[in-house]
PDB file of C-alpha atoms in Angstrom:
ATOM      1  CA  UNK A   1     -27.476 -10.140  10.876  1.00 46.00           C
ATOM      2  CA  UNK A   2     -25.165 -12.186  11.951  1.00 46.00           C
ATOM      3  CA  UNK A   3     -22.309 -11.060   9.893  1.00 51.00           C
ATOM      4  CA  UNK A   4     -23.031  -7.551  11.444  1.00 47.00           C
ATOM      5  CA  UNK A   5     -22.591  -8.698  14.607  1.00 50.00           C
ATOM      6  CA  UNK A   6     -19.500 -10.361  14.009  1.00 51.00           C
ATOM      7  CA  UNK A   7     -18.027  -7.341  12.427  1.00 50.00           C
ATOM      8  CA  UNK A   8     -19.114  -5.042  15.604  1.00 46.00           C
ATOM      9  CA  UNK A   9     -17.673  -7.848  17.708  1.00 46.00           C
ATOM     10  CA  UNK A  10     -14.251  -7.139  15.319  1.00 46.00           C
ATOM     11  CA  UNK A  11     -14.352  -3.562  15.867  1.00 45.00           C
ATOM     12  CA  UNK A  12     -14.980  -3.666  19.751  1.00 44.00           C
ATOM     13  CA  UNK A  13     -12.142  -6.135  19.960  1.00 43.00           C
ATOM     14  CA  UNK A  14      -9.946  -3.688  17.767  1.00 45.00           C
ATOM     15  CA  UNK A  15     -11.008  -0.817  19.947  1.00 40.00           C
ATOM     16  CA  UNK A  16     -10.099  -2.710  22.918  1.00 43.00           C
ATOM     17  CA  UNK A  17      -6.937  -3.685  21.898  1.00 45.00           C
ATOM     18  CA  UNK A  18      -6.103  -0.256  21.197  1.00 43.00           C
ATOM     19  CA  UNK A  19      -6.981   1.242  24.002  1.00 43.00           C
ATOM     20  CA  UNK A  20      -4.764  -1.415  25.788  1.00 42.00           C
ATOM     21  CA  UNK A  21      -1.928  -0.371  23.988  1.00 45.00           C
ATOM     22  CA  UNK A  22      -1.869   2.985  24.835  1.00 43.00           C
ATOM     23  CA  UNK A  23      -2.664   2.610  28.724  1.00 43.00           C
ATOM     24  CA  UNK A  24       0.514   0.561  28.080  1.00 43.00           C
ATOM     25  CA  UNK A  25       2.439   2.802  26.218  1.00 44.00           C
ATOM     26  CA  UNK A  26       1.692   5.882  28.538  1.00 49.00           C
ATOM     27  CA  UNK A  27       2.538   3.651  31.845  1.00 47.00           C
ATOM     28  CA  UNK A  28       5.783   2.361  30.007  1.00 48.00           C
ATOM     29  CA  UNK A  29       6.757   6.090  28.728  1.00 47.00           C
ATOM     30  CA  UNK A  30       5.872   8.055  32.392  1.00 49.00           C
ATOM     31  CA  UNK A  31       8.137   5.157  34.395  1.00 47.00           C
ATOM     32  CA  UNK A  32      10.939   5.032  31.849  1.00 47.00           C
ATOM     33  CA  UNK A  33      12.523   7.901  33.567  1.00 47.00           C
ATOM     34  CA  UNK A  34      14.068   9.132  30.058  1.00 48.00           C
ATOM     35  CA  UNK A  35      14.297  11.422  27.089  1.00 49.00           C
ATOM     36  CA  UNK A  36      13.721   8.258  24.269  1.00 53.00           C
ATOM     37  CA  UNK A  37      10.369   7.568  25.054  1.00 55.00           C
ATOM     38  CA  UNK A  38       7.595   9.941  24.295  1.00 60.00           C
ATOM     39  CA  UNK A  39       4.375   9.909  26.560  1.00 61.00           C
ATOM     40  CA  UNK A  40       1.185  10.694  25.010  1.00 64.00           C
ATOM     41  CA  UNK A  41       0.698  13.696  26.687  1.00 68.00           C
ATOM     42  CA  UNK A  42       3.743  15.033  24.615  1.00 68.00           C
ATOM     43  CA  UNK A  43       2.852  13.709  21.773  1.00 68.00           C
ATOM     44  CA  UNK A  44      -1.027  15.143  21.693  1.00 70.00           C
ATOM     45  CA  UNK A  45       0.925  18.384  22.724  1.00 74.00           C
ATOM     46  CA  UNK A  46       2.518  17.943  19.505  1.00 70.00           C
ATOM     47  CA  UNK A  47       0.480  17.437  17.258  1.00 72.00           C
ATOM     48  CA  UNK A  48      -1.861  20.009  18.216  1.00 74.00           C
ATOM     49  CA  UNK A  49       0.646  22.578  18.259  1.00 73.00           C
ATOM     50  CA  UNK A  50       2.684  21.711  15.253  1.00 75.00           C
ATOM     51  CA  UNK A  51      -0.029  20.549  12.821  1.00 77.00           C
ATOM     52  CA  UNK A  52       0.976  22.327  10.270  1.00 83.00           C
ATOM     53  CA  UNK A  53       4.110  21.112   9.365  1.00 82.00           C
ATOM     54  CA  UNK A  54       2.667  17.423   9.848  1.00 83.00           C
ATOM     55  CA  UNK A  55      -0.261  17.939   7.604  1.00 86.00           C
ATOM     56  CA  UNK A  56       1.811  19.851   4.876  1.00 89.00           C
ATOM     57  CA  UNK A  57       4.460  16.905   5.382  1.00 87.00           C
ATOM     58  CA  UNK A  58       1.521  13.909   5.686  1.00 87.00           C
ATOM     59  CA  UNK A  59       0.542  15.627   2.087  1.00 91.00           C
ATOM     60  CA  UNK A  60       3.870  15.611   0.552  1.00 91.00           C
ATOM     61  CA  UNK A  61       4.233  12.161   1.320  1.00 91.00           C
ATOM     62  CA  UNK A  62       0.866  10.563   0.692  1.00 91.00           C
ATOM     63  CA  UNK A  63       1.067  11.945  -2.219  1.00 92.00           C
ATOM     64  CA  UNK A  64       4.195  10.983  -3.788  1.00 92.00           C
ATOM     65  CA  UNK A  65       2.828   7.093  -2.305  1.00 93.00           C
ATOM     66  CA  UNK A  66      -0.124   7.954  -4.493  1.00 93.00           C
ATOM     67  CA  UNK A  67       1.957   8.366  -7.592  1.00 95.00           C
ATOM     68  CA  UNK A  68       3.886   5.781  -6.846  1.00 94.00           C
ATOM     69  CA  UNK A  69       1.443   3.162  -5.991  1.00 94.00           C
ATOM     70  CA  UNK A  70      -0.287   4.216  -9.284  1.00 94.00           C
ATOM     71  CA  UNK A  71       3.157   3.462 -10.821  1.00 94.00           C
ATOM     72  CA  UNK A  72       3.814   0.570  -9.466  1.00 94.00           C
ATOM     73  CA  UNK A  73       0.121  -0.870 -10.149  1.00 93.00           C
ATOM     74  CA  UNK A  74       0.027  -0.119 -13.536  1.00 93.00           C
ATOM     75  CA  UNK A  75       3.885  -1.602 -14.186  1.00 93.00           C
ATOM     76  CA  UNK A  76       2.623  -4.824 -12.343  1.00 92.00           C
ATOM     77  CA  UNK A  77      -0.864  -5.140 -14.359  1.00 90.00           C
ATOM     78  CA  UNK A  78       0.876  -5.086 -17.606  1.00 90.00           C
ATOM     79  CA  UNK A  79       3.269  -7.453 -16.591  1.00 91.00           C
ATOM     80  CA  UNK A  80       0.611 -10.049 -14.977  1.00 88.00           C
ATOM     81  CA  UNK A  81      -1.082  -9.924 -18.428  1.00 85.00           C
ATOM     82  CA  UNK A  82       2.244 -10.069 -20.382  1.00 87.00           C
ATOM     83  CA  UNK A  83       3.119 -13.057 -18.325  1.00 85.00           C
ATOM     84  CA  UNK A  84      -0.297 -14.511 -18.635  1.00 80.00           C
ATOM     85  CA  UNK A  85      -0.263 -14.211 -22.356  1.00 79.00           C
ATOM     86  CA  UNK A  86       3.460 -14.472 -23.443  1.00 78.00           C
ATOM     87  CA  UNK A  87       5.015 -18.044 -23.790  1.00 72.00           C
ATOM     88  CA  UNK A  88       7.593 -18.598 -21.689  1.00 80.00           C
ATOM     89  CA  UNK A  89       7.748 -14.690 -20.058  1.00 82.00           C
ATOM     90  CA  UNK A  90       5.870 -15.743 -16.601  1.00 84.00           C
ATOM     91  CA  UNK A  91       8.978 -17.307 -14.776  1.00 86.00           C
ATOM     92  CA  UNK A  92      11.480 -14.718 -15.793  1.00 88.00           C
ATOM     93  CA  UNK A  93       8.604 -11.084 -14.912  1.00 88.00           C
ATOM     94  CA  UNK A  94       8.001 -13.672 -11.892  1.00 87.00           C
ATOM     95  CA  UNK A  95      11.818 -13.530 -10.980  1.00 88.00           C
ATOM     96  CA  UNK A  96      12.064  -9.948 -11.791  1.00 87.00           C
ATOM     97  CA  UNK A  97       9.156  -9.156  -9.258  1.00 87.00           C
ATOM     98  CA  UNK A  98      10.784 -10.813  -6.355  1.00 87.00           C
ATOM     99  CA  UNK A  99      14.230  -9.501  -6.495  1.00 87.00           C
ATOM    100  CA  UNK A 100      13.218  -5.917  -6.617  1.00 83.00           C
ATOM    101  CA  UNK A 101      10.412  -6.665  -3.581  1.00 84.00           C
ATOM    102  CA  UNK A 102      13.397  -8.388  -1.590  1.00 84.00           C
ATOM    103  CA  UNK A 103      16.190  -5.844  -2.276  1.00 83.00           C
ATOM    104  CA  UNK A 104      16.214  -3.452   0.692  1.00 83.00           C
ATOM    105  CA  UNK A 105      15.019  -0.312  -0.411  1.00 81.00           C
ATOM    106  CA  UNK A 106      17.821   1.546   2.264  1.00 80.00           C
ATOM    107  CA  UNK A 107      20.276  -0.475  -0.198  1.00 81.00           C
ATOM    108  CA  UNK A 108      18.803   0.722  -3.329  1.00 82.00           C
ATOM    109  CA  UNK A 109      19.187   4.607  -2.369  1.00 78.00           C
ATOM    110  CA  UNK A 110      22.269   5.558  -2.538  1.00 81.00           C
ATOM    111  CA  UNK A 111      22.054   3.653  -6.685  1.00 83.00           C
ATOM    112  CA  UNK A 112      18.785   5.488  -7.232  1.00 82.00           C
ATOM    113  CA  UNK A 113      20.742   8.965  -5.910  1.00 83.00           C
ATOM    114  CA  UNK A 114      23.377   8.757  -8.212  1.00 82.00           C
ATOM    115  CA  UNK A 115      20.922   7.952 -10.983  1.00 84.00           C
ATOM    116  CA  UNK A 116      17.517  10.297 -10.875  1.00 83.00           C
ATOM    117  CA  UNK A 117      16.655  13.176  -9.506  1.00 85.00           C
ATOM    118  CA  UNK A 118      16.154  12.944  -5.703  1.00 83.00           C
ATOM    119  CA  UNK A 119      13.170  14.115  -5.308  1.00 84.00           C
ATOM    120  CA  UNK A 120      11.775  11.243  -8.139  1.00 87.00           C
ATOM    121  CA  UNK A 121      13.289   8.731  -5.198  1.00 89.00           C
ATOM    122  CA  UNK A 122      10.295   8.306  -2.884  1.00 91.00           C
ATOM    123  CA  UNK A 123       8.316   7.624  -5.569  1.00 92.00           C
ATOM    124  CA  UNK A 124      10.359   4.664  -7.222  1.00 92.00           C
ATOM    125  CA  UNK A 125      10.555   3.549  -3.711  1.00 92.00           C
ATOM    126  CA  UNK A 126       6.531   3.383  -3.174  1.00 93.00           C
ATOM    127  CA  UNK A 127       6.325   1.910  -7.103  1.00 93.00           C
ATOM    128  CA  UNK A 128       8.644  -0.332  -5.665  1.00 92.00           C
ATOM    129  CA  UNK A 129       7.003  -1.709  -3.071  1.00 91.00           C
ATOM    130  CA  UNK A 130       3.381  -1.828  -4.467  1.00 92.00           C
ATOM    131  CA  UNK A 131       4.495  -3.966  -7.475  1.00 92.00           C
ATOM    132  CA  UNK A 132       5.054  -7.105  -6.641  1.00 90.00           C
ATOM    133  CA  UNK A 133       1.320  -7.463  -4.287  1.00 91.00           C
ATOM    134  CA  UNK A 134      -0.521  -6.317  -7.288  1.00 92.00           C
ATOM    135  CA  UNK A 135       1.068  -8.502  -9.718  1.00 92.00           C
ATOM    136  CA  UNK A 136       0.947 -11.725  -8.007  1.00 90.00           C
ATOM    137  CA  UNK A 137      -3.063 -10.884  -7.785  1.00 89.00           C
ATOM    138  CA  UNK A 138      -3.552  -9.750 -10.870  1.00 88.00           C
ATOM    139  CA  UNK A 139      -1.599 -12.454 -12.385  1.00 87.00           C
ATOM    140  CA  UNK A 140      -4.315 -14.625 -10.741  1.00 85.00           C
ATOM    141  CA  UNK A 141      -7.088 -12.400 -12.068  1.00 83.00           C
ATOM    142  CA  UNK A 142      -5.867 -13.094 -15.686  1.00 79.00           C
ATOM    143  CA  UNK A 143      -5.747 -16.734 -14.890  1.00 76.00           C
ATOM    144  CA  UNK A 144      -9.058 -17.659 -13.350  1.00 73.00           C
ATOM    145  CA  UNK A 145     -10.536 -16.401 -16.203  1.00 70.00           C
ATOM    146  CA  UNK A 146     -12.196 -18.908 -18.174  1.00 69.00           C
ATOM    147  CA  UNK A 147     -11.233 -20.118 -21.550  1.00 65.00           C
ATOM    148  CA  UNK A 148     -14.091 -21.195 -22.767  1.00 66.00           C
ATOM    149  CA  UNK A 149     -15.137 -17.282 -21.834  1.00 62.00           C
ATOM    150  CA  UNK A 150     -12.206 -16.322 -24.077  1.00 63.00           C
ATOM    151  CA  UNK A 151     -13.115 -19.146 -27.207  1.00 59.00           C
ATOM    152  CA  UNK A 152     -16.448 -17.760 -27.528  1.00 62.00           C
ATOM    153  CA  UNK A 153     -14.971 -14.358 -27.983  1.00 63.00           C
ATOM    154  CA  UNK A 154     -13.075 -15.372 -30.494  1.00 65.00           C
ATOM    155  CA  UNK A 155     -15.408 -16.645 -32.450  1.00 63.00           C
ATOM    156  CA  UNK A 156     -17.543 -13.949 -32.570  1.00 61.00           C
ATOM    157  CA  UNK A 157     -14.676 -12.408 -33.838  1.00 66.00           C
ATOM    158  CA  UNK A 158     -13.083 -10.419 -31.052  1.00 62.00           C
ATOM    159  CA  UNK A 159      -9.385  -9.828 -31.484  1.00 65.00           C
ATOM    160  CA  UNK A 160      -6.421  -9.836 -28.319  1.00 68.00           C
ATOM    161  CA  UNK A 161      -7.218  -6.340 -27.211  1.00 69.00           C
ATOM    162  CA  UNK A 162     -11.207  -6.653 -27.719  1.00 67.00           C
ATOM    163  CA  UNK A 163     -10.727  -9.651 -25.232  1.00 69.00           C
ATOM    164  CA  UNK A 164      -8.404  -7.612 -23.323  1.00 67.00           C
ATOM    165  CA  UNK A 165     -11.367  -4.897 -22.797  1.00 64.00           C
ATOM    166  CA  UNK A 166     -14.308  -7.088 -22.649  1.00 63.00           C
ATOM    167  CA  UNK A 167     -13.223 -10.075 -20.851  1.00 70.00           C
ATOM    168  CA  UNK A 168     -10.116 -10.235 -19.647  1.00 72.00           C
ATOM    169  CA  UNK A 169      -9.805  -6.961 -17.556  1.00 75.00           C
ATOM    170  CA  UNK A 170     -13.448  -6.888 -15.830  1.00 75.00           C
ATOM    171  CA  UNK A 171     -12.371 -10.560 -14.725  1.00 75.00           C
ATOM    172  CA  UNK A 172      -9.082  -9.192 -13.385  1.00 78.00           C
ATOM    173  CA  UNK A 173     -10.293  -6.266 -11.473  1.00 82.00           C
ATOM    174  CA  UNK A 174     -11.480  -8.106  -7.850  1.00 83.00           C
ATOM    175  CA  UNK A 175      -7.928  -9.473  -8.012  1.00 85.00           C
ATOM    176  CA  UNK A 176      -5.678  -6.262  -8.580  1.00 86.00           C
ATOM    177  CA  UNK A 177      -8.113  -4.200  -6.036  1.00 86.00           C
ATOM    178  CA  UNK A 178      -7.167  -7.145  -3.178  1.00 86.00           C
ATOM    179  CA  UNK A 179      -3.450  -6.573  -4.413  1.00 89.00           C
ATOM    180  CA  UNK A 180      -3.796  -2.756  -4.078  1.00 89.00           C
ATOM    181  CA  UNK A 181      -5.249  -3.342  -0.474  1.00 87.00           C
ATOM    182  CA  UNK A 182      -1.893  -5.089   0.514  1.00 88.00           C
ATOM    183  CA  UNK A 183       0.317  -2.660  -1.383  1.00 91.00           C
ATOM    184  CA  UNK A 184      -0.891   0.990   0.144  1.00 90.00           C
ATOM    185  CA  UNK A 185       0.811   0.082   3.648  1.00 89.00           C
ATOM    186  CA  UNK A 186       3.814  -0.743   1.165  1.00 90.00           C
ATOM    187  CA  UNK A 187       3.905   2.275  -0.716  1.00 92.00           C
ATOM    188  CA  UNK A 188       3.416   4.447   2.098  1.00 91.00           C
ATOM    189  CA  UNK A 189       6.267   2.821   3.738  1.00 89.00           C
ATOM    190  CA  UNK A 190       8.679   2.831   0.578  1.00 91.00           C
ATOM    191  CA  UNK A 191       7.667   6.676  -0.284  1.00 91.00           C
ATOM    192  CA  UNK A 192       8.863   7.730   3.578  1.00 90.00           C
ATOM    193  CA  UNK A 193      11.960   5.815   3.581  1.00 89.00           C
ATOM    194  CA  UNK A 194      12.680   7.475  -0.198  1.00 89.00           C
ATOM    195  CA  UNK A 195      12.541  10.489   1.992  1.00 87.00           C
ATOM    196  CA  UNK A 196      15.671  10.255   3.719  1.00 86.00           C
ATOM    197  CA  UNK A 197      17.668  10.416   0.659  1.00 85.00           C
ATOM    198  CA  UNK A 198      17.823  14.032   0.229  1.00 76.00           C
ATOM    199  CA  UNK A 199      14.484  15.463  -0.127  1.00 82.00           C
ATOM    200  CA  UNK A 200      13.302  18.509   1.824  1.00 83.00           C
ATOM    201  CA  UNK A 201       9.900  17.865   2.818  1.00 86.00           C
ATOM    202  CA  UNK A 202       8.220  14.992   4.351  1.00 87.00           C
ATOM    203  CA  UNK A 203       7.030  12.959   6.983  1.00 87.00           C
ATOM    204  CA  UNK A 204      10.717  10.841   6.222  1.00 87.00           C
ATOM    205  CA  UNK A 205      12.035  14.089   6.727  1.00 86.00           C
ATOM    206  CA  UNK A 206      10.931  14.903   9.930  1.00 86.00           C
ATOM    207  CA  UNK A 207      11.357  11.477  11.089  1.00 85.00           C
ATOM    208  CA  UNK A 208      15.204  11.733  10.193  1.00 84.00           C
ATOM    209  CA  UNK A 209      15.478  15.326  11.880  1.00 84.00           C
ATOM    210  CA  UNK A 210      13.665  13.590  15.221  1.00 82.00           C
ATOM    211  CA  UNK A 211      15.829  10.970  15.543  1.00 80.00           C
ATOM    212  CA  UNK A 212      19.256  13.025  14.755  1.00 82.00           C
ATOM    213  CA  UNK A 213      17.933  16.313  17.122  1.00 79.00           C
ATOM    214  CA  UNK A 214      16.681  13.567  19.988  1.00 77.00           C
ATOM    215  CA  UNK A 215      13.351  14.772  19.794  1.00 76.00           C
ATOM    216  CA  UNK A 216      11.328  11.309  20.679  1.00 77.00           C
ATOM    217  CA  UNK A 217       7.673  12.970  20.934  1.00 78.00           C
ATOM    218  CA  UNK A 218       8.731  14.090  17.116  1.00 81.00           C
ATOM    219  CA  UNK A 219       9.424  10.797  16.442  1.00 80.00           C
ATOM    220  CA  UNK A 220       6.188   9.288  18.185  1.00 81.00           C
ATOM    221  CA  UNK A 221       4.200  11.874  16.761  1.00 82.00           C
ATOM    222  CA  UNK A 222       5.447  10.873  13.195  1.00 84.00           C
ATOM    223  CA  UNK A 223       4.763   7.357  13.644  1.00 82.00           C
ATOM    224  CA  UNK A 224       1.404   7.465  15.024  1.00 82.00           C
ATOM    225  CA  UNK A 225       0.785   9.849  11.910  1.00 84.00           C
ATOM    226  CA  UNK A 226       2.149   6.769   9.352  1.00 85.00           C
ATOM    227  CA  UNK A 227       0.134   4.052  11.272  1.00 85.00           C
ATOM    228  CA  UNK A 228      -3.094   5.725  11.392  1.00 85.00           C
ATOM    229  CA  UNK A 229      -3.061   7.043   7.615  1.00 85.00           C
ATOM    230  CA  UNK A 230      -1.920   3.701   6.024  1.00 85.00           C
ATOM    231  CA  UNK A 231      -4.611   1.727   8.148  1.00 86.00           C
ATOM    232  CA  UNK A 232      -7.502   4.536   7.089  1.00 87.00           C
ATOM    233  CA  UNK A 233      -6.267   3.954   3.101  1.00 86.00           C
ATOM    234  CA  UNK A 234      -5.828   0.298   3.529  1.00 85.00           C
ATOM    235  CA  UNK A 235      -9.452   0.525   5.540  1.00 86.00           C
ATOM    236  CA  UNK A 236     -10.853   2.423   2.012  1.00 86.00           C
ATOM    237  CA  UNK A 237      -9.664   0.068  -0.123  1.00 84.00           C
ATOM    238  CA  UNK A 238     -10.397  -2.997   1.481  1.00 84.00           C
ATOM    239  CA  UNK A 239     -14.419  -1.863   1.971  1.00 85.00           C
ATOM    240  CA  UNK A 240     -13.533  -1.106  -1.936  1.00 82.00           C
ATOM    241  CA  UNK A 241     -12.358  -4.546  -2.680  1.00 79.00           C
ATOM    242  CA  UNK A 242     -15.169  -5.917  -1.164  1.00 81.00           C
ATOM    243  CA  UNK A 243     -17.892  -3.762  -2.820  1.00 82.00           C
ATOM    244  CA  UNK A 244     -16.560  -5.341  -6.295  1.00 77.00           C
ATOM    245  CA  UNK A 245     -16.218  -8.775  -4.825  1.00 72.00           C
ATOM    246  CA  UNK A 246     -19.715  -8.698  -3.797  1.00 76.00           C
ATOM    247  CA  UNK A 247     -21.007  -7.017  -7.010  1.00 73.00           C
ATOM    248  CA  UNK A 248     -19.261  -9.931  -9.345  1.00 65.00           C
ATOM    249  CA  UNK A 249     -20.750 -12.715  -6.546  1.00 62.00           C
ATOM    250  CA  UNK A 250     -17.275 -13.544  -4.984  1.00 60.00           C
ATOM    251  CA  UNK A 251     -17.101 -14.512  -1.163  1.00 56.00           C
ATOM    252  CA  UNK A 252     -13.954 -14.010   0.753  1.00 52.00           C
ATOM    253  CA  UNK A 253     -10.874 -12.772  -0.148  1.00 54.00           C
ATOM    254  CA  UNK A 254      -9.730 -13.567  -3.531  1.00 56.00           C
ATOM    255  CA  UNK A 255      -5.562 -13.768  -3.014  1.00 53.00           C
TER     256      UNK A 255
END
């Protein structure tokens, strides 16, 4: 009970604060006085009439964050286990991870244009920025795994990948779903900057065309589109993420 009430106390609070921000918003927007500020009648004008195009473009770009977050997660398991397992490979995959989470993505276009096919782009970008969350938690996944766990294995005779299966990847899960959680607001992000580099549809796209053609409820609209959608997926997984922490007895976040 009383962990329902705090979380209805979280949710009032979140409403709250929300509701705040647009009574701000709107009263900010209607005494600006000019064209760069979008009020929210404008932008619910918007999105009614043009819902379309936003849905078709929300589905373009969710999508190639989808493939790219399953990219990126995958790339970053593999390497948390190679890193776990291979002598002297953690600090160098550890390295790797870092530079390519702190190189700009905006800096990494115009390589990744000249290289592979533009529309491929947005989805490095996503892979991108979903590796390096999920591979710092798995890499903690592989390691709070017990050895005596793994010693017993082996001597009933279970090989590396047996282990792998049995042991070593049930152990990891809770870990790589919290590192997921962090990375969809990431991969969203990285597949609608990807966008601007040449693409044709997208919510990137018609973020660029807003801001070149001056159209700020376009803009707005956009925006609120991105902020809502990453915080529903990030809302899915992290009720996910919990399910399996409760399931294997684990209390609190695990990263």
């Amino acid at each position: 009970m009383p962990s329902l009430r705090r979380r209805a106390g979280t949710s009032l609070l979140g409403l709250a604060s929300l509701a705040a921000a647009l009574l701000v918003w709107d009263r900010f927007a209607s005494g600006a006085g000019r064209g760069d500020v979008a009020s929210l009648d404008a932008v619910g004008r918007l999105l009614v009439d043009r819902h379309e195009l936003l849905v078709a473009a929300a589905a373009v770009t969710l999508g190639e964050a989808a493939l790219g977050l399953l990219t990126g997660t995958a790339f970053a398991v593999v390497a948390a286990w190679a890193a776990h397992v291979a002598a002297g490979a953690r600090g160098p995959l550890q390295h790797l991870m870092l530079i390519c989470y702190a190189v700009p993505l905006v800096a990494l276009g115009p390589l990744l244009t000249a290289s592979v096919d533009r529309g491929a782009i947005p989805v490095i970008a996503a892979a991108i920025s979903a590796a390096l969350p999920v591979f710092s938690s798995a890499e903690a996944g592989f390691g709070a795994v017990r050895e005596g766990l793994r010693d017993l294995l082996t001597v009933h005779g279970a090989g590396r990948w047996r282990r792998l299966v049995l042991l070593e990847v049930p152990g990891a899960l809770p870990y790589a779903i919290d590192g997921i959680k962090f990375a969809v607001p990431g991969a969203l992000l990285g597949a609608l900057i990807g966008e601007w580099f040449g693409v044709e549809r997208g919510l990137g796209v018609l973020l660029v065309s807003g801001l070149r053609e001056g159209q700020s409820d376009l803009v707005t609209a956009v925006s609120v589109l991105v902020v809502v959608t990453s915080s529903a997926v990030y809302a899915l997984f992290a009720r996910w993420a919990r399910t399996v922490q409760r399931r294997r007895g684990i209390t609190g976040s695990v990263t």
